[in-house]
CSV table of C-alpha atoms and ligand atoms in Angstrom, one decimal:
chain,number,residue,atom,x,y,z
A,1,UNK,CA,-13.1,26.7,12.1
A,2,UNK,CA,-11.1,29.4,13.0
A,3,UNK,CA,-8.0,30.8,10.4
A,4,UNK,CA,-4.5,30.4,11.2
A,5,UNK,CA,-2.7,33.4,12.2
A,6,UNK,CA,-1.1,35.6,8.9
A,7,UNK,CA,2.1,34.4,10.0
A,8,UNK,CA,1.5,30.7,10.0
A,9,UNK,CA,-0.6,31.6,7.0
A,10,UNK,CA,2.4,32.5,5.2
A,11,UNK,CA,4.7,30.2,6.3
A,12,UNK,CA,2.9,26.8,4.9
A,13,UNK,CA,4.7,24.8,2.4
A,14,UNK,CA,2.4,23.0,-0.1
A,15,UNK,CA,3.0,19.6,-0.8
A,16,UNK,CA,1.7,17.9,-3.8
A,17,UNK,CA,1.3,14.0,-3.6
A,18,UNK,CA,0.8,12.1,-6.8
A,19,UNK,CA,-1.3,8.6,-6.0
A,20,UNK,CA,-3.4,6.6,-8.0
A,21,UNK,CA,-6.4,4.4,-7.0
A,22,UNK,CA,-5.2,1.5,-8.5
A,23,UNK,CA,-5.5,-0.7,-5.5
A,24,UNK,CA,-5.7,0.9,-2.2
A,25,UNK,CA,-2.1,1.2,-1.1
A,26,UNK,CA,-1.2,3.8,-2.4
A,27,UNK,CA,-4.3,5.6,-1.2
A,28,UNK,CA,-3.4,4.6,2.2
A,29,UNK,CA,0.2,5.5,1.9
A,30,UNK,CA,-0.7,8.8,0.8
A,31,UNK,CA,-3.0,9.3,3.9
A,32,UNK,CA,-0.6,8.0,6.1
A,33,UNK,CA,2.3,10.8,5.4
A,34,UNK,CA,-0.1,13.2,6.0
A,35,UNK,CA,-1.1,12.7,9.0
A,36,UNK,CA,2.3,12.2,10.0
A,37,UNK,CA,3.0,15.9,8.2
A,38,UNK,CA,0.2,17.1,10.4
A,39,UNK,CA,1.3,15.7,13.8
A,40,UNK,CA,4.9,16.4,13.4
A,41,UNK,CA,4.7,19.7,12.0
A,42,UNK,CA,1.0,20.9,13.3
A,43,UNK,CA,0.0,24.0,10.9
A,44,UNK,CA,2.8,23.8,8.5
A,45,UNK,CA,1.9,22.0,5.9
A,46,UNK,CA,-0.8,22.2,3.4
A,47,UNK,CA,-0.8,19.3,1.6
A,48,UNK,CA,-2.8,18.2,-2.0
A,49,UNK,CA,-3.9,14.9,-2.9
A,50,UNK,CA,-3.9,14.3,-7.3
A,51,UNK,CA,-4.9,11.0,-8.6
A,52,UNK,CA,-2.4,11.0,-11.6
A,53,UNK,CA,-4.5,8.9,-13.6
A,54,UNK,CA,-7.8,9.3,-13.1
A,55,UNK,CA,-7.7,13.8,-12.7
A,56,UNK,CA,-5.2,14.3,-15.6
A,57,UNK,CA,-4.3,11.5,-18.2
A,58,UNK,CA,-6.2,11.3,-21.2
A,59,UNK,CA,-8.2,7.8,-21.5
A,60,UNK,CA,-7.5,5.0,-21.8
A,61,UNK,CA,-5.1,5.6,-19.2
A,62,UNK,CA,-7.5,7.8,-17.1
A,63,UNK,CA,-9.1,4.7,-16.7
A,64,UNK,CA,-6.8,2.7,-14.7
A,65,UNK,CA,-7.7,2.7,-11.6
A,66,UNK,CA,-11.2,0.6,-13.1
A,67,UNK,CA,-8.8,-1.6,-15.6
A,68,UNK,CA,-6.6,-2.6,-12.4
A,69,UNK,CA,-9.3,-4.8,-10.8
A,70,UNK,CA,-10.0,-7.0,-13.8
A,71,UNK,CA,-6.5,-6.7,-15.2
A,72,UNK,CA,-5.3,-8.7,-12.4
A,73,UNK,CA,-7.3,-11.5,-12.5
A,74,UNK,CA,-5.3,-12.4,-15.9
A,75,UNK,CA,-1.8,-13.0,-14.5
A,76,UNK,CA,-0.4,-14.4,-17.2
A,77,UNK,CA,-1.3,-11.0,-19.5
A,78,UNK,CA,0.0,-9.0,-16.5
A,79,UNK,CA,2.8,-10.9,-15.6
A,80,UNK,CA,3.9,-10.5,-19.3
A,81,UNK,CA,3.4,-6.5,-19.4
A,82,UNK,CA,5.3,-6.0,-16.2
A,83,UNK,CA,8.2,-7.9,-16.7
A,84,UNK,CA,8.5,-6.9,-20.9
A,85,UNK,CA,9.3,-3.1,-19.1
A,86,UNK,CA,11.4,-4.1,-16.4
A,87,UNK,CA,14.3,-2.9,-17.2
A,88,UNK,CA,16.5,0.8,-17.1
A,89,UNK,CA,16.2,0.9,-20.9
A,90,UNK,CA,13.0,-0.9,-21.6
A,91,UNK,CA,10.9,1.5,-19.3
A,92,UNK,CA,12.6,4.3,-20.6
A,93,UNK,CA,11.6,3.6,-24.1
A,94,UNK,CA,8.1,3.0,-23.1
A,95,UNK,CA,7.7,6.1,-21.0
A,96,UNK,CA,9.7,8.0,-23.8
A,97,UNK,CA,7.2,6.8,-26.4
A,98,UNK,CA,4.0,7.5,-24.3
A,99,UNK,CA,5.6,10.9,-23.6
A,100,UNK,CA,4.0,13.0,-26.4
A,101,UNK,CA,0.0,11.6,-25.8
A,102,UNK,CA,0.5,12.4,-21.8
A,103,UNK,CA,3.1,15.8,-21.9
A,104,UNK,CA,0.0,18.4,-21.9
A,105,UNK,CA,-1.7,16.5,-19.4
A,106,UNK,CA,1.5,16.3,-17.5
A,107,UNK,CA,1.9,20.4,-18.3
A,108,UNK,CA,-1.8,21.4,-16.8
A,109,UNK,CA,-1.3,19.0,-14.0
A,110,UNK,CA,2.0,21.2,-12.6
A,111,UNK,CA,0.7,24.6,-13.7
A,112,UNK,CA,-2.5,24.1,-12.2
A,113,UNK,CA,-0.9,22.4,-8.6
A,114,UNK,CA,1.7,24.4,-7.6
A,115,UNK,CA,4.0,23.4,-4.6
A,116,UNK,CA,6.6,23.6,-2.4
A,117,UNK,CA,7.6,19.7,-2.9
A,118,UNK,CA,6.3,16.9,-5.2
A,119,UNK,CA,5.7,13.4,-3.3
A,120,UNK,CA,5.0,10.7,-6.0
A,121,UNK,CA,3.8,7.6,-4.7
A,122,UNK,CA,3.0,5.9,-7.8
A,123,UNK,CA,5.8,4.2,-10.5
A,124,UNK,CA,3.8,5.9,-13.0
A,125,UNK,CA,3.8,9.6,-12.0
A,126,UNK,CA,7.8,9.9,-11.9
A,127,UNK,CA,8.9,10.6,-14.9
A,128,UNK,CA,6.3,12.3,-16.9
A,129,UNK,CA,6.3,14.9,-14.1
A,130,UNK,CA,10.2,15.2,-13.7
A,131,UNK,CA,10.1,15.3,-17.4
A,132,UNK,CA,7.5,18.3,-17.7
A,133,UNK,CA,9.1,20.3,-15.2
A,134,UNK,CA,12.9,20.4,-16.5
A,135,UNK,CA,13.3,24.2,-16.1
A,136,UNK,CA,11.9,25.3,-13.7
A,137,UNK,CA,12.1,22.4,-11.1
A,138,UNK,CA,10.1,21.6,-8.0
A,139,UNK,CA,12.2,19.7,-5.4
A,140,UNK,CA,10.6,15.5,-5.9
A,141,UNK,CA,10.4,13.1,-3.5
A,142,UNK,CA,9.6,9.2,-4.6
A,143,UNK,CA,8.6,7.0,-2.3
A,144,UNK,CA,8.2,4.0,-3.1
A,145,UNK,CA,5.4,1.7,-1.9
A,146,UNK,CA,6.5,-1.9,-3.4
A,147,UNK,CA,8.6,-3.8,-0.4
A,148,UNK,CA,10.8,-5.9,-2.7
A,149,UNK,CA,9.8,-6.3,-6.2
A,150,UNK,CA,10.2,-2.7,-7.4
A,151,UNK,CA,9.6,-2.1,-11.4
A,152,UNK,CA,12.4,0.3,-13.1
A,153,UNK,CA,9.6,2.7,-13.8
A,154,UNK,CA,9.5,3.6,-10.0
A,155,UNK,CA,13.1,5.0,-10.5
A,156,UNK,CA,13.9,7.6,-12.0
A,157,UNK,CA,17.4,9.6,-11.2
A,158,UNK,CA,16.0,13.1,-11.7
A,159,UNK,CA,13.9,12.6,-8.3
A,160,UNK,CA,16.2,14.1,-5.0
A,161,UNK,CA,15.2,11.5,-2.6
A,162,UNK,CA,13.9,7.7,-3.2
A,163,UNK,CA,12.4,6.7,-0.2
A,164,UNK,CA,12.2,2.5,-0.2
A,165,UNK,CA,11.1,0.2,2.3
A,166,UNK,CA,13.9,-2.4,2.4
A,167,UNK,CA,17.5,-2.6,1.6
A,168,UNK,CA,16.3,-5.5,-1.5
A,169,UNK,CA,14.6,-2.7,-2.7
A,170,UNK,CA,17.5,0.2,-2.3
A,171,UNK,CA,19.5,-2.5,-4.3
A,172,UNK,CA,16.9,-2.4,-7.0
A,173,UNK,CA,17.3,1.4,-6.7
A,174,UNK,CA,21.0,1.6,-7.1
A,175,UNK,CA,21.0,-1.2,-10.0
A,176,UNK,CA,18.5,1.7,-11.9
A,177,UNK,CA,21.2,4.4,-11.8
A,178,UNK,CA,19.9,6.2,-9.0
A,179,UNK,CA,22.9,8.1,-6.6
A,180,UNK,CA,23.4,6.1,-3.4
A,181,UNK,CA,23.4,9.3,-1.9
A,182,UNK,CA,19.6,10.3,-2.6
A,183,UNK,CA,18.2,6.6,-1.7
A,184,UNK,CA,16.6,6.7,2.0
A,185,UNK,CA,15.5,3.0,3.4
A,186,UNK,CA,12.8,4.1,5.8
A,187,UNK,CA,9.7,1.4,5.2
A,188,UNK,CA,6.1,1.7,4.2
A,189,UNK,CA,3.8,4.8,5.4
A,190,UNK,CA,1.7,3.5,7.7
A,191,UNK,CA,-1.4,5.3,9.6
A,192,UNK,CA,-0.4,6.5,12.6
A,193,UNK,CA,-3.2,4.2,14.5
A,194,UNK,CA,-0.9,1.2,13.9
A,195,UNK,CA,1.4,2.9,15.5
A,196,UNK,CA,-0.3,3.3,18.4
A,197,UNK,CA,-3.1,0.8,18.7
A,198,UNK,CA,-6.0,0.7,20.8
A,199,UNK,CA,-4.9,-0.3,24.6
A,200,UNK,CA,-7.3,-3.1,25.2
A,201,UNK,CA,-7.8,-5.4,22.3
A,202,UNK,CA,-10.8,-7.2,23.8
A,203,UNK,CA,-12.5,-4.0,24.4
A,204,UNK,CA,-12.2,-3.6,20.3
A,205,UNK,CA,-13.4,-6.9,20.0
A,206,UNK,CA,-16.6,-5.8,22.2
A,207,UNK,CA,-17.5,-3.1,20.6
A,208,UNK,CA,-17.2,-4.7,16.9
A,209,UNK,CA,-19.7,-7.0,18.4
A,210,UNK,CA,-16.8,-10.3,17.4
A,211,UNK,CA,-16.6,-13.2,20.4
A,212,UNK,CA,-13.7,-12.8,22.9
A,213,UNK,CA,-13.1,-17.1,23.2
A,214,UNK,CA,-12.1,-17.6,20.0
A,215,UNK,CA,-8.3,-16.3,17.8
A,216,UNK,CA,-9.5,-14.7,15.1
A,217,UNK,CA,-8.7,-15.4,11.2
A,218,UNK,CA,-8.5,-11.7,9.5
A,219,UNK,CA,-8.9,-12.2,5.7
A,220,UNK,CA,-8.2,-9.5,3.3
A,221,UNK,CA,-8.0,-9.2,-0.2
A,222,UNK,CA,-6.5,-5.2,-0.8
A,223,UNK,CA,-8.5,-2.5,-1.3
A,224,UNK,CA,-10.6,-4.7,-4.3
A,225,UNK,CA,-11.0,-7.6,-2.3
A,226,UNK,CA,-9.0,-9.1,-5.3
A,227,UNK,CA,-7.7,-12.5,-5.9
A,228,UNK,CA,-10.0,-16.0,-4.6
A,229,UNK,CA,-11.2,-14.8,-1.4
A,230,UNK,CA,-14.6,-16.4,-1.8
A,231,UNK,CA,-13.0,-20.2,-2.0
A,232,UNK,CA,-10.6,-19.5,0.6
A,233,UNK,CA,-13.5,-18.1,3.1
A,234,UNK,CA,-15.4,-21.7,2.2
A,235,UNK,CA,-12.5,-23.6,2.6
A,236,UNK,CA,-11.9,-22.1,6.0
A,237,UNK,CA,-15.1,-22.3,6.8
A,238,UNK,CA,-15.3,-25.8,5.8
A,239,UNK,CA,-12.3,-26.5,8.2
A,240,UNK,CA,-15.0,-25.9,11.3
A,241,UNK,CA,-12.2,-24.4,13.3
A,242,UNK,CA,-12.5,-23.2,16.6
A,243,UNK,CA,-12.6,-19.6,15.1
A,244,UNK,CA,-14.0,-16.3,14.1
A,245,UNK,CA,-13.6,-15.5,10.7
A,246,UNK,CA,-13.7,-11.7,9.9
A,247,UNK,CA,-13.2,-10.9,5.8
A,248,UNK,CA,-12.8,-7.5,4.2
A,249,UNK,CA,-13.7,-7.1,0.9
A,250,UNK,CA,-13.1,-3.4,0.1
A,251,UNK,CA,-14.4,-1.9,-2.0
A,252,UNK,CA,-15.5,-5.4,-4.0
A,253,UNK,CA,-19.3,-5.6,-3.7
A,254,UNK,CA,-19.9,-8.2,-5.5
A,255,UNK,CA,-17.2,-10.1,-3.1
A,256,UNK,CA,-18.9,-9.1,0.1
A,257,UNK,CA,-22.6,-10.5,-1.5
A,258,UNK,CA,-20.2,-14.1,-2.2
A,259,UNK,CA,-19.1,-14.3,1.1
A,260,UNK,CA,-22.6,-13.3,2.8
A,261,UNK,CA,-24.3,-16.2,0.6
A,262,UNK,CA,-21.7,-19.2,2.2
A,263,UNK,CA,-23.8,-21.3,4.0
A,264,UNK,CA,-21.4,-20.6,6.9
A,265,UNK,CA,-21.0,-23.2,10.1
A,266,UNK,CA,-18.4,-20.6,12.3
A,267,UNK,CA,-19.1,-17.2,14.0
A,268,UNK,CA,-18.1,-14.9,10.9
A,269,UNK,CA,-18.6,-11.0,10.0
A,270,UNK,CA,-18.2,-9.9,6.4
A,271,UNK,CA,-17.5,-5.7,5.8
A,272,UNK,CA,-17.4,-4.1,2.3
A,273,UNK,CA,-14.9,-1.3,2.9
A,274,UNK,CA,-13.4,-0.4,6.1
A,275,UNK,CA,-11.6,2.8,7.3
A,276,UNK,CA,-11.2,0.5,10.7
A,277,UNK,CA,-8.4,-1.6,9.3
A,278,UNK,CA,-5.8,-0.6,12.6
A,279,UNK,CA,-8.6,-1.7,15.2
A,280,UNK,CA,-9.6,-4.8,13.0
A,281,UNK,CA,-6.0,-6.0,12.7
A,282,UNK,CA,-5.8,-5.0,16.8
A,283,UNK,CA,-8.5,-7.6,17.5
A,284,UNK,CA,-7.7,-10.4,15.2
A,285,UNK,CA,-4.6,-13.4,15.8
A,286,UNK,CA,-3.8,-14.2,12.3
A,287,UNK,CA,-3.8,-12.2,8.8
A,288,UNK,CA,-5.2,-14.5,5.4
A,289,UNK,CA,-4.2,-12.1,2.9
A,290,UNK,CA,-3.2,-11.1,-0.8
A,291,UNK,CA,0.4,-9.7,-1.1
A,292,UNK,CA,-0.3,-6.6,-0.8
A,293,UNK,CA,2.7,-4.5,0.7
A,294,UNK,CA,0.2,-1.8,2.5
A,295,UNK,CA,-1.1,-4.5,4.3
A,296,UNK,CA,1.6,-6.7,5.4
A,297,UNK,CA,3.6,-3.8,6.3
A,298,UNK,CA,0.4,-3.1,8.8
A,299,UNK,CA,-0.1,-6.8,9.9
A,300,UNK,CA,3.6,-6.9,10.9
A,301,UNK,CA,2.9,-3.7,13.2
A,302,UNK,CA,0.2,-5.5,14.3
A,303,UNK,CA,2.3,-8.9,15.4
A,304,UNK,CA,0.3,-11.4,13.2
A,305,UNK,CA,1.0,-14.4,11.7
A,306,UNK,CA,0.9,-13.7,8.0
A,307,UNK,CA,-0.8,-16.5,5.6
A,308,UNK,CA,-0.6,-15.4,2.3
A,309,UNK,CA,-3.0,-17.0,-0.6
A,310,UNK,CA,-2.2,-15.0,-3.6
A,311,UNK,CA,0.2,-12.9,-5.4
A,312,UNK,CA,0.1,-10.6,-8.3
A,313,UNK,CA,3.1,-11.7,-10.6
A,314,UNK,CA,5.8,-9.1,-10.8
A,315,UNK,CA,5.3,-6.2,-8.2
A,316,UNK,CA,4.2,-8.6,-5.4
A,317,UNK,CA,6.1,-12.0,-6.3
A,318,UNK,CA,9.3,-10.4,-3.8
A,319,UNK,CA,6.5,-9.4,-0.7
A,320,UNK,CA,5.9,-13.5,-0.2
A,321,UNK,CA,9.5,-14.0,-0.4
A,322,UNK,CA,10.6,-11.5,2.1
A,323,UNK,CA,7.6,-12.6,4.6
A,324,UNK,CA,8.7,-16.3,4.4
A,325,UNK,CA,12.4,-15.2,5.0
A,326,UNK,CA,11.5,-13.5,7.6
A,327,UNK,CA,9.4,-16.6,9.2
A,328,UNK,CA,6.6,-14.3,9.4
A,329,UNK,CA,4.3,-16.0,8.0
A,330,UNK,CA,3.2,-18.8,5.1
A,331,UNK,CA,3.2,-18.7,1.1
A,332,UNK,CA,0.2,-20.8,0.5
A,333,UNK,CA,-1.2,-20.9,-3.2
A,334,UNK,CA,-3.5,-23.2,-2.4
A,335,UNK,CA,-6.5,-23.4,-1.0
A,336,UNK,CA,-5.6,-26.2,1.2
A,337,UNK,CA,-2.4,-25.0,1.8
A,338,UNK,CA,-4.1,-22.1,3.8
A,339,UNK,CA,-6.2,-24.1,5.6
A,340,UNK,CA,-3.5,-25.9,6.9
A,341,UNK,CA,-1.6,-22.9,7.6
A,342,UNK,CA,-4.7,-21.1,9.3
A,343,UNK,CA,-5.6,-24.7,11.3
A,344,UNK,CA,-1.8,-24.6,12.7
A,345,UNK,CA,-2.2,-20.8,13.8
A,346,UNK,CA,-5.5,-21.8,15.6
A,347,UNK,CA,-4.8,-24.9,17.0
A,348,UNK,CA,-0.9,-24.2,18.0
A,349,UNK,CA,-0.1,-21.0,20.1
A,350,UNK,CA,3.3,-21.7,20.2
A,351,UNK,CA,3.1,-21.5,16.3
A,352,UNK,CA,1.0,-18.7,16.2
A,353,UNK,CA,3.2,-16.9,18.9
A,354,UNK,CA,6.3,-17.6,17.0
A,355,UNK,CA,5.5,-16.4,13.6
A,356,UNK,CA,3.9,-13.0,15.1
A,357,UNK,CA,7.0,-12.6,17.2
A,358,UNK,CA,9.1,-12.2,13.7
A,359,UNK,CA,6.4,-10.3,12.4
A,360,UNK,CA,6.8,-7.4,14.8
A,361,UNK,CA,11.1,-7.6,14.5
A,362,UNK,CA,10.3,-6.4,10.8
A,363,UNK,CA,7.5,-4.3,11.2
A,364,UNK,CA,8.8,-0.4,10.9
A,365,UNK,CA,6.3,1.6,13.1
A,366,UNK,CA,7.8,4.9,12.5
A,367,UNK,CA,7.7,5.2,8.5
A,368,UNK,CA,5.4,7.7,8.1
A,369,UNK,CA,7.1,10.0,10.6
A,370,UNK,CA,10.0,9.4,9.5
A,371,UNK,CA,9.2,10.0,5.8
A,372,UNK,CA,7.5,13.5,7.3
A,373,UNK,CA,10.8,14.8,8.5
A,374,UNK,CA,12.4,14.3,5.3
A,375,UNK,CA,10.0,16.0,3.8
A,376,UNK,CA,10.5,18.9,6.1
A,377,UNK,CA,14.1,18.5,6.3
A,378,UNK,CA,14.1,19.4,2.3
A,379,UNK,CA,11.8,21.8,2.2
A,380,UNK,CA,13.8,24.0,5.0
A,381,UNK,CA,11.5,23.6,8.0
A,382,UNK,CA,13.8,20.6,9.8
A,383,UNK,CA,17.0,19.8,9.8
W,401,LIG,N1,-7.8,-1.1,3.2
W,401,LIG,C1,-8.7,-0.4,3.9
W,401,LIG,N2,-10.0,-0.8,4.0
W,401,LIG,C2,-10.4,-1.9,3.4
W,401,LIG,C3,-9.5,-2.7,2.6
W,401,LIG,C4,-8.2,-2.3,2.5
W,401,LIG,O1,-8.3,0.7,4.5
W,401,LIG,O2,-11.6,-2.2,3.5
W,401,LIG,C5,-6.4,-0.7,3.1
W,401,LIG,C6,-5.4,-1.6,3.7
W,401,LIG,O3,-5.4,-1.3,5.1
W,401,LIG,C7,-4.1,-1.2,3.0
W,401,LIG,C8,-4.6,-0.8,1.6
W,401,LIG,O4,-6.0,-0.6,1.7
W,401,LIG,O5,-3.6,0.0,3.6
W,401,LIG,C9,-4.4,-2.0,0.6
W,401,LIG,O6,-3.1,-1.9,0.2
W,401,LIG,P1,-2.2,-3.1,-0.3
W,401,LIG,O7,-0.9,-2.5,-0.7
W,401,LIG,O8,-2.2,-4.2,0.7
W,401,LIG,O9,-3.0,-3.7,-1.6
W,401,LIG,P2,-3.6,-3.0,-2.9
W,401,LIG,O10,-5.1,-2.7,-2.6
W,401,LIG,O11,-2.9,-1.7,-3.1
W,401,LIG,O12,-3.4,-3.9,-4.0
């Protein structure tokens, strides 16, 4: 590839984002404002990608992103540990004590990533950083990547801008000290191939090889495949709906070899991981899925009808809220409970059309853009 010209050279602001694989939003978030970086301000940018946890902190906590997975199939236990540190004076005792075991971790990670502008997009990689770098002070940017339920450790009032997705969650922002002034409601960072899908969504459907006569059931567990996909895929299956059902399972091997082994009765198509997510959610008429706020932030861009079969306690408990107030979709813990949700979305169009009609009025297309130019704008290359 050819160099950039000296003088662009010289002019590229480095931008350091702190994500964590723990899950695969944050991953995805992450991506998604760089691209944005890229196509806004083509040549501008050089941007740096740190997993927090698993490049830096000393074990056990470099090992989070392989103690998520498992951690959340105890609720109860997890449930517990996020709410006991919910609170502005709670997390800041916790962080406070954990301070000393992560500071020269903390130390290399700035001294050996220098930038222009920190981007954190974890609730863990806020403070420690701000904390490390008191004198001599990069300019931080959080933005925050839980819709509704944020936890206090997300905020922390050192940081010059908190982006949030929703005005519940600037309230949350505000209650945890942070200026009014520095708190931007923008939405989740999306890819930029949500924004602008694929023309002809039959033609996707061709080439993944799914049937064009039948609405299609997306199900989608996160990046892990997490929570009971396998009994919900049976119970749909079960159902013998007029249907295609298409299930993700990330990156959850073990999952995908579940769902391969139903004795299945409807067209299907089970993928492990899938950097196709945009074209998949293009093609399909309805969205089975975990609470996850990456991906129903990108099934409302898509229009679908969102029927959502589990929840982890705390950070996602506000996500099923916020979908059912917004009559975009189901809250169905149950197993049956989705099948009757899915069973209405196949068999009733007008259903169907309704729920992905308020799906689109809250879907915010432009995040990731948007989020870009702030990032410019504070860094002196947009005003
Ligand atoms: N995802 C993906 N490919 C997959 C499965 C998931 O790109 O095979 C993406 C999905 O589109 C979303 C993210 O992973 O952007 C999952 O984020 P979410 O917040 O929904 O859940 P998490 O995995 O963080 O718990």
């Amino acid at each position: 590839m050819p160099a950039s010209p000296p003088s662009v050279q010289a002019t590229k602001k480095r931008v350091l984002f702190l994500f964590s694989d723990t899950g695969g939003g944050h991953r995805s978030a992450t991506n998604a404002m760089i691209e944005a970086l890229n196509l806004e301000f083509p040549g501008l940018f050089e941007c740096r990608m740190v997993d927090v946890f698993r490049d830096y902190l000393p074990p056990p906590l470099r090992y989070a992103p392989e103690i998520y997975v498992p951690m959340a199939k105890y609720p109860q236990t997890w449930a517990a540990g996020y709410k006991a540190f919910d609170g502005k004076r709670r997390s800041r005792a916790l962080i406070a004590s954990l301070y000393p075991y992560v500071q020269r971790a903390t130390h290399r990670l700035y001294r050996e990533n220098p930038a222009d502008l920190i981007v954190s997009v974890h609730p863990l990689a806020n403070t420690g950083i701000l904390r490390t770098m008191k004198r001599n002070p990069t300019p931080f940017i959080t933005v925050v990547t839980d819709m509704v339920s944020t936890h206090a450790f997300w905020f922390d009032r050192r940081a010059d801008i908190v982006v949030v997705p929703t005005e519940e969650a600037k309230e949350k922002a505000l209650g945890y000290g942070v200026a009014e002034g520095n708190v931007r409601v923008v939405g989740l960072p999306v890819a930029e191939r949500f924004r602008v899908p694929p023309p002809d969504r039959m033609a996707v459907r061709e080439r993944l090889g799914w049937r064009a006569d039948l609405p299609v059931i997306l199900l989608v567990g996160g990046g892990d495949g997490m929570g009971p996909m396998a009994r919900v895929a049976k119970a749909i299956n079960e159902a013998r709906l007029p249907a295609t059902l298409v299930a993700i399972c990330g990156r959850n091997e073990e999952m995908k070899a579940k769902l391969e082994a139903i004795d299945w009765t409807m067209p299907h198509h089970v993928y492990g991981f899938t950097t196709e997510m945009p074209d998949f959610m293009t093609a399909s008429d309805m969205l089975v899925t975990k609470a996850g706020p990456g991906t129903i932030s990108e099934g409302f861009i898509a229009g679908l009808p969102l029927v959502i079969y589990s929840r982890l306690p705390g950070q996602e408990e506000g996500n099923v809220d916020y979908v059912v107030a917004k009559q975009a979709g189901v809250w169905a813990p149950k197993v049956a409970q989705v099948v009757d949700a899915v069973r209405t979305y196949v068999l009733d169009p007008a259903a169907r059309r309704r729920a992905a009609e308020a799906s689109k009025r809250v879907a915010k297309p432009d995040s990731a853009r948007e989020i870009a130019r702030i990032i410019a704008g504070r860094v002196g290359v947009y005003n």
